[in-house]
CSV table of C-alpha atoms in Angstrom, one decimal:
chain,number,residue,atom,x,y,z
A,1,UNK,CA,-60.3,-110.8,92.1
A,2,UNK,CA,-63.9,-111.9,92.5
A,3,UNK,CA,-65.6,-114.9,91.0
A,4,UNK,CA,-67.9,-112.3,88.8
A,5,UNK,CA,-64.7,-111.0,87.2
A,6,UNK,CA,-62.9,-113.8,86.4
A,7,UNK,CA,-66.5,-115.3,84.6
A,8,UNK,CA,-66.3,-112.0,82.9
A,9,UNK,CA,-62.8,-112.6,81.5
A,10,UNK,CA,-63.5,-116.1,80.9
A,11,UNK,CA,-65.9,-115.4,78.6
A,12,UNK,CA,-64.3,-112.6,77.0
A,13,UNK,CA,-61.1,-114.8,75.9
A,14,UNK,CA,-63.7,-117.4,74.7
A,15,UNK,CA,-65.2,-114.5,72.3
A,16,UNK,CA,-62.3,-113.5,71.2
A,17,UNK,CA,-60.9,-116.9,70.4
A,18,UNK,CA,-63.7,-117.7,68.7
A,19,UNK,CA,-63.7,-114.5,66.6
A,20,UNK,CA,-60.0,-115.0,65.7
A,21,UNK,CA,-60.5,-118.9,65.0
A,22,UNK,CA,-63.5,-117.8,62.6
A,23,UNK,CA,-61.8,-115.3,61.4
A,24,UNK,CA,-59.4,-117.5,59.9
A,25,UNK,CA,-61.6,-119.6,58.5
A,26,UNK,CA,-63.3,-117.6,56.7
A,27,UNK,CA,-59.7,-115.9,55.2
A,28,UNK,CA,-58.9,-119.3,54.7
A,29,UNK,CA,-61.8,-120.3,52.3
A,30,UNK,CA,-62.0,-116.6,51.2
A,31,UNK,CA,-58.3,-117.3,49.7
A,32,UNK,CA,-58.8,-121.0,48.6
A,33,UNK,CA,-61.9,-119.3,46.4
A,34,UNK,CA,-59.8,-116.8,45.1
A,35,UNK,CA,-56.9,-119.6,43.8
A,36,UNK,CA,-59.5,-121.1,41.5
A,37,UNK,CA,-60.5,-119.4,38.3
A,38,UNK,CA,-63.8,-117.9,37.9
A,39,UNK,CA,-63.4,-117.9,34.4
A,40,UNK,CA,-61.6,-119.7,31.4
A,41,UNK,CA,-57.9,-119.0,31.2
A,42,UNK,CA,-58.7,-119.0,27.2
A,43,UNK,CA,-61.4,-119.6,25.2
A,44,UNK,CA,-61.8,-123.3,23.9
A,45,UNK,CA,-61.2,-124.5,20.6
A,46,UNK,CA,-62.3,-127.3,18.5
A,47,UNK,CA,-60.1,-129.5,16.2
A,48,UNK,CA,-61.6,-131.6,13.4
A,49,UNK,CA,-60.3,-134.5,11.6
A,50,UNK,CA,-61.1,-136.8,9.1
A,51,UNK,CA,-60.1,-141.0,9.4
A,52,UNK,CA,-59.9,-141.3,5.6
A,53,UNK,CA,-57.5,-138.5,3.0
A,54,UNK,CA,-58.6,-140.0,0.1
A,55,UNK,CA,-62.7,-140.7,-0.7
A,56,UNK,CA,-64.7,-140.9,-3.8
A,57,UNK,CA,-68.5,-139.6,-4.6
A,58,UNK,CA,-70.8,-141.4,-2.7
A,59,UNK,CA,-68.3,-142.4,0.3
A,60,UNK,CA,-68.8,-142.1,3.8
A,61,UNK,CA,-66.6,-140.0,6.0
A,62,UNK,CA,-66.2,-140.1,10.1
A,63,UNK,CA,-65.2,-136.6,11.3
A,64,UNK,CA,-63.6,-136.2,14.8
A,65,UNK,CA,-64.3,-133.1,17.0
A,66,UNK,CA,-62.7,-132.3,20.1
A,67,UNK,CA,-61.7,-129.6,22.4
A,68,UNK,CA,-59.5,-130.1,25.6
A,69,UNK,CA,-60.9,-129.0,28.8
A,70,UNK,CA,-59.1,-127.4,31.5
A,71,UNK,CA,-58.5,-128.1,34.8
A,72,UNK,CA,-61.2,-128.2,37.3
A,73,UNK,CA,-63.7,-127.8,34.3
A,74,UNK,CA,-66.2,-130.0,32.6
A,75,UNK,CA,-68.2,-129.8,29.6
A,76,UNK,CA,-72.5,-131.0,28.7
A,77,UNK,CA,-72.1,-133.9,26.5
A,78,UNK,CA,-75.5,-134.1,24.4
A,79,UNK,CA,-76.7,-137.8,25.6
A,80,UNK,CA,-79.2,-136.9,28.0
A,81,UNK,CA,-82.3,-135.0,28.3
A,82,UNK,CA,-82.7,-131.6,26.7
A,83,UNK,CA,-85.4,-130.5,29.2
A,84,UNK,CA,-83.5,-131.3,32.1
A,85,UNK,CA,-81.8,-128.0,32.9
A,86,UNK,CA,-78.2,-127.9,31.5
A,87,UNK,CA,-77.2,-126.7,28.4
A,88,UNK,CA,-76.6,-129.6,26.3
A,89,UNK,CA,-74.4,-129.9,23.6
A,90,UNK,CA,-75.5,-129.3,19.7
A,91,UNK,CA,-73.3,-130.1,16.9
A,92,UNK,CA,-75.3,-128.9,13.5
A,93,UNK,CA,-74.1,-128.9,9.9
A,94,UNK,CA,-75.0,-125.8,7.0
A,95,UNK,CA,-77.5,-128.1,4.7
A,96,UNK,CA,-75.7,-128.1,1.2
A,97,UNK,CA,-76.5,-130.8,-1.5
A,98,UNK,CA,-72.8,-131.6,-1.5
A,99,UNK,CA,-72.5,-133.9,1.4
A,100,UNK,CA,-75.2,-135.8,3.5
A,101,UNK,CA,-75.5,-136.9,7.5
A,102,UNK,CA,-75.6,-140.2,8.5
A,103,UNK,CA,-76.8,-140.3,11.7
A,104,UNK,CA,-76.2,-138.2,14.4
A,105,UNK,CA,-73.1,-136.5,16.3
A,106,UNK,CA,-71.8,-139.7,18.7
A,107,UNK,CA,-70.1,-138.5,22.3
A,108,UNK,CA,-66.6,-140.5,22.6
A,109,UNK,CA,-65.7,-141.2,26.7
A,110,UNK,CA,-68.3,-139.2,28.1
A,111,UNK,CA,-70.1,-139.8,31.8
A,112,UNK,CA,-73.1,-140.3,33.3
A,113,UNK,CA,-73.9,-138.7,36.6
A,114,UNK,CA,-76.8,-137.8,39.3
A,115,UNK,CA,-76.5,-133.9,39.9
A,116,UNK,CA,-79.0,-133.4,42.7
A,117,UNK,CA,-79.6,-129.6,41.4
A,118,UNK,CA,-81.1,-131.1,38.4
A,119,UNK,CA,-83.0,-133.8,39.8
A,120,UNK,CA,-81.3,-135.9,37.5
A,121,UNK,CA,-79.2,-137.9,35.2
A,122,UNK,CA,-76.5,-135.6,33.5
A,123,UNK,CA,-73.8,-136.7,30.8
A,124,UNK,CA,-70.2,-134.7,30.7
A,125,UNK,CA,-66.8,-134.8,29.3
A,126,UNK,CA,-63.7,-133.8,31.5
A,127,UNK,CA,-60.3,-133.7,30.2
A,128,UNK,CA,-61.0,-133.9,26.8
A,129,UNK,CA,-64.7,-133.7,24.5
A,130,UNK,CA,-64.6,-135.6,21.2
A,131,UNK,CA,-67.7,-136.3,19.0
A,132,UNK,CA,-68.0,-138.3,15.8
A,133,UNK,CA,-70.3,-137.3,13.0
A,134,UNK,CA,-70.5,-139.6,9.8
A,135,UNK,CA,-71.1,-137.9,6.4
A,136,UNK,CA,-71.5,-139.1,3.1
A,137,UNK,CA,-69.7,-137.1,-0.1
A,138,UNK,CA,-72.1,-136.5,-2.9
A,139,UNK,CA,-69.8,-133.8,-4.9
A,140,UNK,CA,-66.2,-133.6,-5.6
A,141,UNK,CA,-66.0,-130.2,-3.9
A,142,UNK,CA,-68.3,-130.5,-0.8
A,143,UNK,CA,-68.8,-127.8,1.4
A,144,UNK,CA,-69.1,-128.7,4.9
A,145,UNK,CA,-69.6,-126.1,7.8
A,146,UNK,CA,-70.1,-127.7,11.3
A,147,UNK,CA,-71.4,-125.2,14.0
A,148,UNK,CA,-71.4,-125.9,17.8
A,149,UNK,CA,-72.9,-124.2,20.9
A,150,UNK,CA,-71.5,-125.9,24.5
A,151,UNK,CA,-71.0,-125.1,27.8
A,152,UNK,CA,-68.3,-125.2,30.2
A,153,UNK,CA,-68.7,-124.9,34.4
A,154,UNK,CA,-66.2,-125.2,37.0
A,155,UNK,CA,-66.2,-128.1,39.3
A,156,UNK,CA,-64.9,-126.1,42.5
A,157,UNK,CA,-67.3,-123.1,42.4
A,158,UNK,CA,-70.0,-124.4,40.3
A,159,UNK,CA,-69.4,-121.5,38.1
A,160,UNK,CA,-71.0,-121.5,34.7
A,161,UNK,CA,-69.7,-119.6,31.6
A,162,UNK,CA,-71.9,-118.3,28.9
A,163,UNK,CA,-72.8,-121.0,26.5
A,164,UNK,CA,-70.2,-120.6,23.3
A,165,UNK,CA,-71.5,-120.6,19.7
A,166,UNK,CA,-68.3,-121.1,17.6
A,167,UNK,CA,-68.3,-122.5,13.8
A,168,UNK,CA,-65.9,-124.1,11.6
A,169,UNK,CA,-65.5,-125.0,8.1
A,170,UNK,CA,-64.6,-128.7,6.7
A,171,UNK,CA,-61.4,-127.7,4.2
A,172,UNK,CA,-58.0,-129.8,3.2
A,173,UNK,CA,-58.9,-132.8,5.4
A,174,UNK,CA,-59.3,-135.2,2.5
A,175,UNK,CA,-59.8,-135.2,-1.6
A,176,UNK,CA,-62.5,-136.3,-3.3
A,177,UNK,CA,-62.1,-138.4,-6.5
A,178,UNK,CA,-65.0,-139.3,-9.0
A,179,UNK,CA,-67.2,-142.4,-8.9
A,180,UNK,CA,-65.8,-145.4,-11.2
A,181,UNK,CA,-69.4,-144.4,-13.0
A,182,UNK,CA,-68.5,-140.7,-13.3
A,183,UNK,CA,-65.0,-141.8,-14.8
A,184,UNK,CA,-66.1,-144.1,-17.5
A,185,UNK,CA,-68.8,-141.1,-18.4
A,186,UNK,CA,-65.4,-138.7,-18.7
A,187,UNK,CA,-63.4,-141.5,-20.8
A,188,UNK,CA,-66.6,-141.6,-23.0
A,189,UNK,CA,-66.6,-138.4,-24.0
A,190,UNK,CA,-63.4,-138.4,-24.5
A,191,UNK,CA,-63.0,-140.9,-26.8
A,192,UNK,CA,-66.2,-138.9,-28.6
A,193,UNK,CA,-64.4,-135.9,-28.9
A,194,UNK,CA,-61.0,-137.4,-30.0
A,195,UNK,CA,-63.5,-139.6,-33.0
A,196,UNK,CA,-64.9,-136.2,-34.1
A,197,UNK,CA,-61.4,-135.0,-34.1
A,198,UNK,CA,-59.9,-137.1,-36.7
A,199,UNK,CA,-63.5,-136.9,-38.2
A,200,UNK,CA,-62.6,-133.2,-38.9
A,201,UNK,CA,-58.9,-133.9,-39.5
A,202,UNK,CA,-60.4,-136.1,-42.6
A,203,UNK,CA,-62.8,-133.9,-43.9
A,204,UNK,CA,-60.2,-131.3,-43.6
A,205,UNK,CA,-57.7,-133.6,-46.0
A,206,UNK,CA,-60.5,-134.3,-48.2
A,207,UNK,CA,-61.0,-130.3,-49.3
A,208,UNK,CA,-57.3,-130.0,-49.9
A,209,UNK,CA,-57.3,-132.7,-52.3
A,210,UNK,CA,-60.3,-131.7,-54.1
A,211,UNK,CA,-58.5,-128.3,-54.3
């Protein structure tokens, strides 16, 4: 066999090395890829909670939110700049006269960041997102409605699901009694309608007597 041929071989085992090793590779990412979700197992969900069960008119309340995060996932918290890129985070209430905001939606536990697509300084939650909100309770039936939009991505593919736009309604987390002020005003006027009462029960005896 001459020198020429066995070059020739040479660098057709090399090829097809190469090709198989590649080959591999690439079936190897392909499948690693395909192990990791491209989407949500489920969609997430936000629980809300109150730290008092009893408040009267004119107290302040601290709601909790939070939503778990899967695995490999991360949510925009809604600390850092609007304009950068991602979506941030809003939290918003229905205005009603019934309750008012104090302050704004706090993040609880989440992380700054450089992301180098954004050319900037990101904030995120992974695990678990909690905010607080405090509100103060002007009515004894206040109606709160808290709305959210959010994203979630995927820290293995980069993957980024639609932004979610999910609301929820304040109800049964705690009971609202009257002011001290509002109670005296109810004793008041019932003591006024107990002294027109017996008023009347008098008059009333008076008639049958003159009869």
């Amino acid at each position: 066999m001459s020198s020429q041929h066995t070059l020739i071989m040479q660098k057709l085992s090399f090829n097809w090395l190469s090709f198989i090793l590649l080959f591999g590779i690439n079936n190897t990412l392909f499948a690693q890829l395909h192990q990791q979700p491209a989407v949500l197992k489920k969609t997430p969900e936000w629980k809300i909670t109150a730290d008092k069960k009893e408040v009267k008119v004119g107290d302040e309340v601290t709601l909790t939110l939070t939503s778990d995060i899967e695995k490999d996932w991360y949510m925009y918290s809604n600390d850092f700049d609007p304009n950068l890129g991602p979506i941030v985070a809003e939290i918003t209430f229905d205005k009603n006269k019934t309750f008012a905001l104090v302050g704004k939606a706090i993040p609880q536990g989440a992380k700054k960041h450089f992301e180098e697509i954004w050319n900037g300084n990101v904030s995120i939650f992974t695990g678990k997102a909690i905010f607080k909100q405090k509100v103060r309770i002007l009515s004894a039936a206040p109606k709160i409605k808290i709305n959210l939009y959010f994203q979630e991505c995927s820290e293995v593919t980069g993957v980024c699901m639609p932004p979610f736009e999910q609301s929820y309604e304040v109800k049964d987390l705690f009971t609202v009694s009257a002011t001290s002020q509002e109670a005296g005003k109810e004793s008041a006027v019932g003591e006024l309608n107990s002294d027109e009462l017996a008023e009347s029960l008098s008059e009333a005896n008076a008639v049958e007597k003159t009869i």
